[in-house]
Amino acid sequence: MSSSSGPLTEELQCSICLDVFTDPVSTPCGHNFCKTCLNKYWDNSQTCNCPYCKETFNQRPDLKINTTLREIVDHYEKKNPKEKPEVLCDFCEETKLKALKSCLVCQSSYCETHLQPHFKVAGLKKHKLMDPVSNLEHYICQKHERPLELFCRDDQTCVCLMCTVTDHKNHNTVPIEVESGEKKTQLMKTQKDIQQMIQDRIKKIQDIKHSVEVRKRFFTELLEMMEEQQKAAEKQEQDLVEDLEQEITELKMRNTELEQLLHTEDHLHLLQIYSSLCGPRKPRNWPEISMRTYKNLKILRRTLSQQQETLDKKLTQTELKWMRQYAVDVTLDPDTAHPCLILSKDGKQVRCGDIWQKLPDNPKRYDRYTNVLGTEGFSRKFYFEVQVKEKTRWELGVARGSVYRKGEIKLRPTNGYWTVWLKNGHEYAALSDPPVSLFVRVKPQRVGVFVDYEEGLVSFYDVESSSHIYSFTGQSFTDKLYPYFSPDLNIEGKNSSPLVITPVDYSK
């Protein structure tokens, strides 16, 4: 065989066939060979020794494929693909023609002419034909010299029919075509997942670039406004300095005149101009100028704050628009609902009733707190929105599917709950450990919940005002996450409104 070219070729070559390893195995002395090459070498030798260092073994070693070396070889061959050699007919005597098929039983390759007996002779018709290959020995069981027609799922290797009654007896074996088909299905799913990941990341890049542009425009406008304010302030200060310098000049001239009058003997002139020099002068209102500057600065700060709020809102709107593409259809699971909860027929609304309903007790049902979970759990990105208006108490978030649901429950991430709540009509908190009090400018009417499973993120948003409420970050998820709801207790009708799972408006 011709050796492959490229880096590491010698290190990955079998010293028997001088080609890159195929199913590499290691001898007890530490040297590596192709499994087929080494078996053939020992089959044709009276002693069992290493072809490289000639060390002799008392008994023939049980060869196991070196999986690490095989992975290195596979990686190398992907980086340095070999041109597929042309397979020639084994029976053409003079000019050898290109083979059309290879026969696993005959272990030979045939051109169109020499292949004809396999289509006409009864015994040959049963032989297994395949596309022509140059390494037919790799398709033959080296122990029983029969075609490798089956795949052993227990040992993850190809076997022949004789193997199923000897070394692989009672193992789970299937035709190699079946296993290959299933592997292709898995590969297609993996490829689809990778393609989706690529699209997700392209979309995220676009969103990030859009956010950068929004922020860039904002700061450009901000700098222009600050520059104008700076120029206006400098102009005002310059005018003030010029006024003060002019007045200093006038005062110096007046002081000189007064000095002269103090030493004059012209009493008549002194009396004539006394009123003009010593009379009251209208004072300049310097504090008014300072106050004007202060007011301008105050206006500037307020403008900057308003623009920052506008920017935050634009950025949150961009985030929400991106998150809405992961919206899921959430319905409430009646098997998890506390007996006091009343669910709508469509599974989109839940409120607390006044009567303890007689419901079957099961491991999924909450029995102490007025909680309910969504029907479906997710281990990917997902988003949903819930209407909370006219309520004085509620809890929202996500929970692990394996959370404990009986008796006293503490809502915290270590117990598998990532939630926020409203108490007493105005007290908001994120139920981390310890809880974090939240400040909201406007009482949320609709809350959006977004989960990025891979990133370990659970975020809450006020959908109406496009503002961020709170995010749990750096979390580690090992189980599916289910939407979590609690309309809380209905005390004398003061918290009777339901929590409503609302459709997501993709146009916003």
Short mmCIF file of C-alpha atoms in Angstrom, two decimals:
data_model
loop_
_atom_site.label_atom_id
_atom_site.label_comp_id
_atom_site.label_asym_id
_atom_site.label_seq_id
_atom_site.Cartn_x
_atom_site.Cartn_y
_atom_site.Cartn_z
CA MET A 1 0.00 0.00 0.00
CA SER A 2 1.13 3.56 -0.64
CA SER A 3 1.78 5.62 2.46
CA SER A 4 -0.14 8.79 3.24
CA SER A 5 1.57 12.13 3.06
CA GLY A 6 1.46 14.93 5.59
CA PRO A 7 2.65 15.61 9.16
CA LEU A 8 2.76 12.77 11.69
CA THR A 9 2.54 10.16 8.88
CA GLU A 10 5.46 8.08 10.18
CA GLU A 11 4.16 8.14 13.76
CA LEU A 12 0.77 6.88 12.53
CA GLN A 13 2.08 4.22 10.13
CA CYS A 14 1.82 0.50 10.57
CA SER A 15 5.32 -0.98 10.10
CA ILE A 16 3.82 -4.00 8.33
CA CYS A 17 1.67 -2.41 5.60
CA LEU A 18 3.44 0.99 5.76
CA ASP A 19 0.09 2.72 5.64
CA VAL A 20 -1.82 4.80 8.18
CA PHE A 21 -3.26 2.58 10.94
CA THR A 22 -6.59 0.85 10.40
CA ASP A 23 -8.13 -0.35 13.71
CA PRO A 24 -4.80 0.09 15.56
CA VAL A 25 -3.90 -2.43 18.29
CA SER A 26 -0.99 -2.47 20.74
CA THR A 27 1.26 -5.42 21.61
CA PRO A 28 2.36 -6.09 25.22
CA CYS A 29 5.74 -4.57 24.33
CA GLY A 30 4.03 -1.29 23.41
CA HIS A 31 4.26 -1.25 19.59
CA ASN A 32 1.26 -0.51 17.37
CA PHE A 33 0.00 -2.21 14.20
CA CYS A 34 -3.17 -2.55 12.14
CA LYS A 35 -5.29 -5.28 13.71
CA THR A 36 -5.65 -7.13 10.38
CA CYS A 37 -1.94 -6.85 9.57
CA LEU A 38 -0.85 -8.20 12.95
CA ASN A 39 -3.32 -11.11 12.87
CA LYS A 40 -2.13 -12.11 9.37
CA TYR A 41 1.50 -11.85 10.50
CA TRP A 42 0.87 -14.18 13.44
CA ASP A 43 -1.27 -16.56 11.32
CA ASN A 44 1.70 -17.04 8.99
CA SER A 45 4.32 -17.35 11.75
CA GLN A 46 5.23 -20.34 13.91
CA THR A 47 5.97 -18.09 16.91
CA CYS A 48 4.00 -15.18 18.30
CA ASN A 49 6.37 -12.22 18.43
CA CYS A 50 6.39 -8.46 17.80
CA PRO A 51 7.12 -7.73 14.11
CA TYR A 52 9.03 -4.61 15.16
CA CYS A 53 11.24 -5.56 18.16
CA LYS A 54 10.90 -9.36 17.81
CA GLU A 55 9.95 -9.87 21.47
CA THR A 56 8.30 -13.32 21.78
CA PHE A 57 5.05 -13.87 23.71
CA ASN A 58 4.24 -17.14 25.46
CA GLN A 59 0.65 -17.04 24.24
CA ARG A 60 -1.11 -15.03 21.55
CA PRO A 61 -2.33 -11.74 23.07
CA ASP A 62 -6.02 -10.85 22.98
CA LEU A 63 -5.92 -7.75 20.82
CA LYS A 64 -8.09 -4.76 21.73
CA ILE A 65 -8.39 -1.70 19.52
CA ASN A 66 -6.46 1.28 20.85
CA THR A 67 -9.38 3.78 20.82
CA THR A 68 -7.19 6.82 21.62
CA LEU A 69 -4.84 6.09 18.74
CA ARG A 70 -7.81 5.40 16.44
CA GLU A 71 -9.28 8.82 17.28
CA ILE A 72 -5.92 10.44 16.46
CA VAL A 73 -5.81 8.57 13.15
CA ASP A 74 -9.39 9.59 12.32
CA HIS A 75 -8.56 13.23 13.07
CA TYR A 76 -5.41 13.01 10.95
CA GLU A 77 -7.24 11.48 7.99
CA LYS A 78 -9.91 14.20 8.12
CA LYS A 79 -7.15 16.80 7.93
CA ASN A 80 -5.22 14.87 5.27
CA PRO A 81 -7.75 13.00 3.13
CA LYS A 82 -6.36 10.39 0.73
CA GLU A 83 -7.52 10.05 -2.82
CA LYS A 84 -9.62 6.91 -3.10
CA PRO A 85 -7.53 4.37 -5.07
CA GLU A 86 -8.99 2.89 -8.21
CA VAL A 87 -9.92 -0.77 -7.71
CA LEU A 88 -9.06 -3.08 -10.61
CA CYS A 89 -10.50 -6.44 -11.57
CA ASP A 90 -8.60 -9.39 -10.03
CA PHE A 91 -9.32 -11.67 -13.04
CA CYS A 92 -8.35 -9.56 -16.05
CA GLU A 93 -5.11 -11.08 -17.38
CA GLU A 94 -3.66 -8.43 -19.68
CA THR A 95 -5.12 -4.93 -19.39
CA LYS A 96 -6.91 -4.86 -16.05
CA LEU A 97 -10.28 -3.14 -16.21
CA LYS A 98 -11.89 -1.10 -13.46
CA ALA A 99 -13.80 -3.27 -10.98
CA LEU A 100 -17.58 -2.86 -10.83
CA LYS A 101 -18.20 -4.84 -7.62
CA SER A 102 -16.30 -6.66 -4.87
CA CYS A 103 -17.53 -9.98 -3.43
CA LEU A 104 -17.16 -10.47 0.31
CA VAL A 105 -17.45 -14.25 0.02
CA CYS A 106 -14.93 -14.66 -2.81
CA GLN A 107 -12.83 -11.81 -1.42
CA SER A 108 -12.22 -10.61 -4.97
CA SER A 109 -13.13 -7.70 -7.18
CA TYR A 110 -14.69 -8.08 -10.65
CA CYS A 111 -15.09 -5.99 -13.78
CA GLU A 112 -18.45 -6.05 -15.56
CA THR A 113 -17.50 -9.07 -17.67
CA HIS A 114 -16.06 -11.23 -14.88
CA LEU A 115 -18.95 -10.30 -12.59
CA GLN A 116 -21.56 -11.99 -14.82
CA PRO A 117 -21.31 -15.46 -13.18
CA HIS A 118 -22.50 -13.88 -9.89
CA PHE A 119 -25.74 -12.98 -11.66
CA LYS A 120 -26.20 -16.37 -13.43
CA VAL A 121 -24.74 -19.19 -11.30
CA ALA A 122 -27.15 -20.26 -8.53
CA GLY A 123 -24.44 -20.67 -5.87
CA LEU A 124 -22.82 -17.32 -6.66
CA LYS A 125 -26.11 -15.42 -6.61
CA LYS A 126 -26.18 -15.73 -2.82
CA HIS A 127 -22.80 -14.04 -2.42
CA LYS A 128 -22.70 -10.58 -0.86
CA LEU A 129 -21.64 -7.92 -3.38
CA MET A 130 -20.62 -4.36 -2.56
CA ASP A 131 -19.06 -1.32 -4.20
CA PRO A 132 -15.42 -2.11 -5.09
CA VAL A 133 -12.85 -1.65 -2.31
CA SER A 134 -9.15 -2.30 -2.24
CA ASN A 135 -9.03 -3.44 1.40
CA LEU A 136 -11.47 -6.36 1.30
CA GLU A 137 -9.74 -7.93 4.29
CA HIS A 138 -11.22 -5.19 6.50
CA TYR A 139 -14.71 -6.40 5.62
CA ILE A 140 -13.94 -10.02 6.53
CA CYS A 141 -13.88 -11.54 10.02
CA GLN A 142 -10.22 -12.42 10.56
CA LYS A 143 -11.13 -15.24 12.94
CA HIS A 144 -13.80 -17.02 10.89
CA GLU A 145 -13.01 -15.62 7.40
CA ARG A 146 -16.65 -14.71 6.84
CA PRO A 147 -18.23 -11.38 5.84
CA LEU A 148 -18.82 -8.90 8.64
CA GLU A 149 -22.59 -8.68 8.26
CA LEU A 150 -23.72 -7.87 11.79
CA PHE A 151 -23.03 -5.24 14.43
CA CYS A 152 -22.68 -6.17 18.12
CA ARG A 153 -24.21 -3.38 20.19
CA ASP A 154 -22.79 -4.79 23.40
CA ASP A 155 -19.18 -4.58 22.21
CA GLN A 156 -19.73 -1.89 19.55
CA THR A 157 -17.98 -3.84 16.79
CA CYS A 158 -18.78 -5.58 13.51
CA VAL A 159 -19.05 -9.36 13.60
CA CYS A 160 -19.82 -12.30 11.31
CA LEU A 161 -22.53 -14.95 11.72
CA MET A 162 -20.09 -17.40 13.35
CA CYS A 163 -19.18 -14.75 15.98
CA THR A 164 -22.81 -14.75 17.17
CA VAL A 165 -22.54 -18.38 18.25
CA THR A 166 -19.04 -18.07 19.78
CA ASP A 167 -17.50 -14.91 21.26
CA HIS A 168 -20.68 -12.82 20.89
CA LYS A 169 -23.24 -15.44 21.87
CA ASN A 170 -26.38 -13.94 23.45
CA HIS A 171 -25.18 -10.42 22.55
CA ASN A 172 -27.48 -7.83 21.02
CA THR A 173 -26.62 -7.95 17.31
CA VAL A 174 -28.32 -6.33 14.33
CA PRO A 175 -27.56 -6.19 10.58
CA ILE A 176 -24.90 -3.59 9.85
CA GLU A 177 -27.33 -1.85 7.47
CA VAL A 178 -29.78 -1.34 10.37
CA GLU A 179 -27.09 0.02 12.70
CA SER A 180 -25.70 2.22 9.94
CA GLY A 181 -29.18 3.60 9.25
CA GLU A 182 -29.70 4.44 12.94
CA LYS A 183 -26.28 6.04 13.15
CA LYS A 184 -27.10 8.15 10.08
CA THR A 185 -30.35 9.24 11.73
CA GLN A 186 -28.38 10.30 14.81
CA LEU A 187 -25.86 12.10 12.62
CA MET A 188 -28.66 13.93 10.81
CA LYS A 189 -30.11 15.01 14.17
CA THR A 190 -26.69 16.15 15.34
CA GLN A 191 -26.19 18.03 12.06
CA LYS A 192 -29.61 19.66 12.45
CA ASP A 193 -28.76 20.69 16.02
CA ILE A 194 -25.44 22.15 14.87
CA GLN A 195 -27.13 24.04 12.04
CA GLN A 196 -29.68 25.43 14.53
CA MET A 197 -26.84 26.45 16.85
CA ILE A 198 -25.17 28.23 13.94
CA GLN A 199 -28.41 30.09 13.15
CA ASP A 200 -28.90 30.99 16.82
CA ARG A 201 -25.42 32.42 17.03
CA ILE A 202 -25.78 34.33 13.76
CA LYS A 203 -29.03 35.82 15.10
CA LYS A 204 -27.37 36.73 18.39
CA ILE A 205 -24.49 38.42 16.52
CA GLN A 206 -27.03 40.47 14.56
CA ASP A 207 -28.80 41.46 17.79
CA ILE A 208 -25.50 42.42 19.43
CA LYS A 209 -24.49 44.49 16.40
CA HIS A 210 -27.88 46.21 16.50
CA SER A 211 -27.44 46.97 20.21
CA VAL A 212 -23.95 48.35 19.49
CA GLU A 213 -25.39 50.62 16.79
CA VAL A 214 -28.14 51.85 19.13
CA ARG A 215 -25.58 52.57 21.85
CA LYS A 216 -23.21 54.21 19.35
CA ARG A 217 -25.95 56.53 18.06
CA PHE A 218 -26.93 57.40 21.61
CA PHE A 219 -23.41 58.34 22.67
CA THR A 220 -22.84 60.28 19.45
CA GLU A 221 -25.97 62.32 20.13
CA LEU A 222 -24.94 62.62 23.78
CA LEU A 223 -21.47 63.91 22.89
CA GLU A 224 -22.90 66.41 20.42
CA MET A 225 -25.34 67.68 23.04
CA MET A 226 -22.62 67.89 25.69
CA GLU A 227 -20.39 69.75 23.25
CA GLU A 228 -23.15 72.27 22.59
CA GLN A 229 -23.77 72.65 26.32
CA GLN A 230 -20.04 73.08 26.89
CA LYS A 231 -19.78 75.75 24.22
CA ALA A 232 -22.79 77.57 25.67
CA ALA A 233 -21.31 77.40 29.19
CA GLU A 234 -17.92 78.62 27.94
CA LYS A 235 -19.60 81.50 26.07
CA GLN A 236 -21.53 82.49 29.20
CA GLU A 237 -18.38 82.31 31.34
CA GLN A 238 -16.40 84.34 28.79
CA ASP A 239 -19.11 87.01 28.70
CA LEU A 240 -19.08 87.13 32.49
CA VAL A 241 -15.28 87.51 32.60
CA GLU A 242 -15.43 90.36 30.05
CA ASP A 243 -18.16 92.11 32.07
CA LEU A 244 -16.11 91.79 35.26
CA GLU A 245 -12.94 93.05 33.58
CA GLN A 246 -14.87 96.04 32.16
CA GLU A 247 -16.27 96.86 35.58
CA ILE A 248 -12.82 96.56 37.18
CA THR A 249 -11.51 99.09 34.62
CA GLU A 250 -14.39 101.47 35.37
CA LEU A 251 -13.86 101.12 39.13
CA LYS A 252 -10.13 101.85 38.78
CA MET A 253 -10.90 105.00 36.80
CA ARG A 254 -13.41 106.09 39.44
CA ASN A 255 -10.87 105.39 42.19
CA THR A 256 -8.34 107.63 40.41
CA GLU A 257 -10.87 110.45 40.15
CA LEU A 258 -11.69 110.09 43.85
CA GLU A 259 -7.99 110.23 44.71
CA GLN A 260 -7.65 113.46 42.76
CA LEU A 261 -10.70 115.05 44.42
CA LEU A 262 -9.35 114.28 47.88
CA HIS A 263 -6.43 116.61 47.17
CA THR A 264 -8.21 119.33 45.17
CA GLU A 265 -8.73 122.92 46.33
CA ASP A 266 -11.52 123.43 43.79
CA HIS A 267 -14.40 123.10 46.22
CA LEU A 268 -17.02 124.09 43.67
CA HIS A 269 -16.00 121.31 41.22
CA LEU A 270 -15.97 118.75 44.04
CA LEU A 271 -19.53 119.59 45.01
CA GLN A 272 -20.70 119.47 41.40
CA ILE A 273 -19.48 115.95 40.69
CA TYR A 274 -19.83 114.43 44.16
CA SER A 275 -23.25 112.88 43.46
CA SER A 276 -22.05 111.14 40.28
CA LEU A 277 -18.99 109.62 41.98
CA CYS A 278 -20.37 108.71 45.39
CA GLY A 279 -24.03 108.09 44.66
CA PRO A 280 -25.48 104.55 44.91
CA ARG A 281 -24.74 102.26 41.98
CA LYS A 282 -27.01 99.50 40.72
CA PRO A 283 -25.38 96.23 41.87
CA ARG A 284 -24.77 93.40 39.42
CA ASN A 285 -26.76 90.29 40.33
CA TRP A 286 -23.86 87.79 40.28
CA PRO A 287 -25.83 85.04 42.14
CA GLU A 288 -28.38 85.15 39.33
CA ILE A 289 -25.69 84.29 36.81
CA SER A 290 -24.40 81.44 38.99
CA MET A 291 -27.95 80.15 39.48
CA ARG A 292 -28.49 80.18 35.72
CA THR A 293 -25.36 78.06 35.26
CA TYR A 294 -26.54 75.68 37.99
CA LYS A 295 -29.95 75.37 36.34
CA ASN A 296 -28.32 74.60 32.99
CA LEU A 297 -26.26 71.85 34.60
CA LYS A 298 -29.35 70.47 36.33
CA ILE A 299 -31.22 70.44 33.01
CA LEU A 300 -28.24 68.68 31.41
CA ARG A 301 -28.19 65.99 34.10
CA ARG A 302 -31.93 65.45 33.78
CA THR A 303 -31.62 65.22 29.99
CA LEU A 304 -28.77 62.70 30.28
CA SER A 305 -30.82 60.61 32.73
CA GLN A 306 -33.82 60.68 30.41
CA GLN A 307 -31.68 59.67 27.43
CA GLN A 308 -30.10 56.85 29.45
CA GLU A 309 -33.58 55.60 30.35
CA THR A 310 -34.52 55.80 26.67
CA LEU A 311 -31.39 53.83 25.74
CA ASP A 312 -32.07 51.18 28.42
CA LYS A 313 -35.62 50.84 27.13
CA LYS A 314 -34.43 50.48 23.51
CA LEU A 315 -31.87 47.86 24.52
CA THR A 316 -34.46 45.93 26.58
CA GLN A 317 -36.88 46.10 23.66
CA THR A 318 -34.15 44.59 21.48
CA GLU A 319 -33.57 41.83 24.06
CA LEU A 320 -37.29 41.08 24.33
CA LYS A 321 -37.66 40.97 20.54
CA TRP A 322 -34.81 38.45 20.37
CA MET A 323 -36.22 36.39 23.26
CA ARG A 324 -39.71 36.17 21.73
CA GLN A 325 -38.38 33.89 19.00
CA TYR A 326 -38.02 31.26 21.76
CA ALA A 327 -41.64 31.62 22.93
CA VAL A 328 -43.27 28.31 23.93
CA ASP A 329 -46.89 27.31 24.32
CA VAL A 330 -47.34 26.91 28.07
CA THR A 331 -50.36 25.18 29.62
CA LEU A 332 -50.93 24.40 33.29
CA ASP A 333 -50.62 20.82 34.54
CA PRO A 334 -53.73 19.98 36.66
CA ASP A 335 -51.91 16.99 38.20
CA THR A 336 -49.49 19.40 39.94
CA ALA A 337 -52.07 22.00 41.07
CA HIS A 338 -52.79 22.54 44.78
CA PRO A 339 -56.40 21.51 45.63
CA CYS A 340 -57.41 25.16 46.26
CA LEU A 341 -56.39 26.27 42.78
CA ILE A 342 -58.96 26.65 40.00
CA LEU A 343 -57.63 26.19 36.45
CA SER A 344 -59.39 27.34 33.29
CA LYS A 345 -60.47 24.70 30.76
CA ASP A 346 -57.78 25.79 28.29
CA GLY A 347 -55.10 25.56 30.99
CA LYS A 348 -54.09 29.22 30.53
CA GLN A 349 -55.45 30.76 33.76
CA VAL A 350 -55.16 29.96 37.46
CA ARG A 351 -56.68 31.57 40.55
CA CYS A 352 -57.11 30.62 44.18
CA GLY A 353 -60.58 29.45 45.16
CA ASP A 354 -62.29 29.27 48.55
CA ILE A 355 -62.85 25.51 48.62
CA TRP A 356 -60.40 22.63 49.06
CA GLN A 357 -61.27 20.38 46.12
CA LYS A 358 -61.23 16.61 46.50
CA LEU A 359 -58.48 15.64 44.08
CA PRO A 360 -56.33 12.49 43.81
CA ASP A 361 -53.15 12.83 45.82
CA ASN A 362 -50.12 12.02 43.70
CA PRO A 363 -46.37 12.68 43.96
CA LYS A 364 -46.62 15.53 41.46
CA ARG A 365 -49.24 17.57 43.34
CA TYR A 366 -48.41 20.44 45.72
CA ASP A 367 -50.25 19.89 49.00
CA ARG A 368 -49.35 22.91 51.18
CA TYR A 369 -48.68 25.92 48.98
CA THR A 370 -50.87 27.25 46.13
CA ASN A 371 -48.46 26.29 43.36
CA VAL A 372 -48.83 24.76 39.90
CA LEU A 373 -46.35 23.84 37.15
CA GLY A 374 -46.55 23.90 33.38
CA THR A 375 -47.29 20.66 31.56
CA GLU A 376 -44.07 20.59 29.54
CA GLY A 377 -40.46 20.97 30.73
CA PHE A 378 -37.59 22.34 28.64
CA SER A 379 -33.80 21.94 28.49
CA ARG A 380 -33.18 24.71 25.96
CA LYS A 381 -33.93 28.41 25.51
CA PHE A 382 -37.59 29.27 26.14
CA TYR A 383 -39.77 32.30 26.89
CA PHE A 384 -43.34 32.92 28.10
CA GLU A 385 -45.43 35.86 29.33
CA VAL A 386 -47.92 36.06 32.21
CA GLN A 387 -50.53 38.73 32.98
CA VAL A 388 -50.37 39.76 36.67
CA LYS A 389 -52.53 42.91 36.72
CA GLU A 390 -54.97 43.62 39.59
CA LYS A 391 -53.09 41.22 41.87
CA THR A 392 -51.54 42.06 45.25
CA ARG A 393 -49.57 38.79 45.60
CA TRP A 394 -48.05 36.35 43.11
CA GLU A 395 -45.00 34.18 42.37
CA LEU A 396 -43.54 33.38 38.95
CA GLY A 397 -40.52 31.61 37.53
CA VAL A 398 -39.27 28.12 36.71
CA ALA A 399 -38.63 24.94 38.69
CA ARG A 400 -36.78 21.66 38.18
CA GLY A 401 -39.03 18.76 37.29
CA SER A 402 -37.65 16.80 40.26
CA VAL A 403 -38.45 19.44 42.94
CA TYR A 404 -40.01 18.38 46.24
CA ARG A 405 -43.69 19.35 46.35
CA LYS A 406 -45.01 18.16 49.70
CA GLY A 407 -45.13 20.11 52.97
CA GLU A 408 -42.99 23.18 53.58
CA ILE A 409 -41.04 24.43 50.56
CA LYS A 410 -38.42 27.17 50.46
CA LEU A 411 -38.23 28.85 47.06
CA ARG A 412 -34.55 29.19 46.30
CA PRO A 413 -32.17 28.01 43.52
CA THR A 414 -30.54 25.39 45.75
CA ASN A 415 -33.97 23.75 46.07
CA GLY A 416 -34.62 23.93 42.32
CA TYR A 417 -36.72 27.14 42.16
CA TRP A 418 -35.82 30.37 40.32
CA THR A 419 -38.62 32.82 41.07
CA VAL A 420 -39.66 36.42 41.83
CA TRP A 421 -42.69 37.47 43.88
CA LEU A 422 -44.99 40.34 44.80
CA LYS A 423 -46.24 40.68 48.39
CA ASN A 424 -48.50 43.25 50.03
CA GLY A 425 -49.24 44.93 46.73
CA HIS A 426 -45.87 46.70 46.37
CA GLU A 427 -43.03 44.57 47.77
CA TYR A 428 -41.07 42.82 45.01
CA ALA A 429 -38.23 40.35 45.62
CA ALA A 430 -36.09 37.81 43.80
CA LEU A 431 -36.06 34.60 45.83
CA SER A 432 -32.35 33.92 45.75
CA ASP A 433 -30.43 32.90 48.86
CA PRO A 434 -30.79 35.32 50.60
CA PRO A 435 -33.76 37.07 48.87
CA VAL A 436 -33.05 40.33 47.02
CA SER A 437 -35.49 43.24 47.32
CA LEU A 438 -36.34 44.72 43.91
CA PHE A 439 -37.15 48.31 42.92
CA VAL A 440 -39.58 48.70 40.02
CA ARG A 441 -40.50 52.14 38.62
CA VAL A 442 -43.90 51.01 37.40
CA LYS A 443 -45.98 48.13 38.74
CA PRO A 444 -45.71 45.35 36.11
CA GLN A 445 -48.94 44.30 34.41
CA ARG A 446 -47.37 41.55 32.30
CA VAL A 447 -44.17 39.69 33.16
CA GLY A 448 -41.93 37.93 30.62
CA VAL A 449 -39.77 34.99 31.75
CA PHE A 450 -36.75 33.94 29.65
CA VAL A 451 -34.48 30.93 30.23
CA ASP A 452 -31.16 30.23 28.51
CA TYR A 453 -30.54 26.65 29.71
CA GLU A 454 -26.96 26.37 28.42
CA GLU A 455 -25.91 29.77 29.81
CA GLY A 456 -27.54 29.13 33.21
CA LEU A 457 -29.72 32.25 32.94
CA VAL A 458 -33.27 33.00 34.17
CA SER A 459 -34.46 36.57 33.48
CA PHE A 460 -37.65 38.47 34.29
CA TYR A 461 -38.96 41.51 32.36
CA ASP A 462 -41.77 44.05 32.62
CA VAL A 463 -43.17 43.59 29.12
CA GLU A 464 -45.29 46.79 29.04
CA SER A 465 -42.48 49.18 30.05
CA SER A 466 -39.73 47.12 28.35
CA SER A 467 -37.67 47.11 31.54
CA HIS A 468 -35.52 44.46 33.16
CA ILE A 469 -36.68 43.24 36.59
CA TYR A 470 -34.07 40.67 37.67
CA SER A 471 -31.80 37.88 36.39
CA PHE A 472 -30.41 34.73 38.01
CA THR A 473 -27.01 34.21 36.34
CA GLY A 474 -24.31 31.55 36.43
CA GLN A 475 -26.76 28.78 37.37
CA SER A 476 -26.24 25.09 36.61
CA PHE A 477 -29.19 23.08 35.29
CA THR A 478 -29.21 19.28 35.20
CA ASP A 479 -32.94 18.62 34.84
CA LYS A 480 -35.74 19.92 32.65
CA LEU A 481 -37.15 23.27 33.80
CA TYR A 482 -40.92 23.75 34.10
CA PRO A 483 -42.79 27.10 34.17
CA TYR A 484 -43.86 27.79 37.79
CA PHE A 485 -46.92 29.78 38.92
CA SER A 486 -48.56 30.75 42.19
CA PRO A 487 -51.53 33.16 42.27
CA ASP A 488 -51.14 33.09 46.09
CA LEU A 489 -54.00 33.21 48.59
CA ASN A 490 -57.26 34.99 47.89
CA ILE A 491 -57.94 36.78 51.20
CA GLU A 492 -61.45 38.24 51.35
CA GLY A 493 -61.47 38.83 47.60
CA LYS A 494 -58.42 41.13 47.65
CA ASN A 495 -56.33 38.86 45.43
CA SER A 496 -58.99 37.11 43.39
CA SER A 497 -57.66 37.96 39.90
CA PRO A 498 -56.07 35.05 38.01
CA LEU A 499 -52.61 34.68 36.60
CA VAL A 500 -53.08 34.49 32.83
CA ILE A 501 -50.60 32.93 30.38
CA THR A 502 -50.84 35.35 27.46
CA PRO A 503 -49.94 34.92 23.77
CA VAL A 504 -46.61 36.50 22.81
CA ASP A 505 -46.87 39.50 20.45
CA TYR A 506 -44.01 38.97 17.98
CA SER A 507 -44.60 42.36 16.30
CA LYS A 508 -43.28 44.36 19.26
#
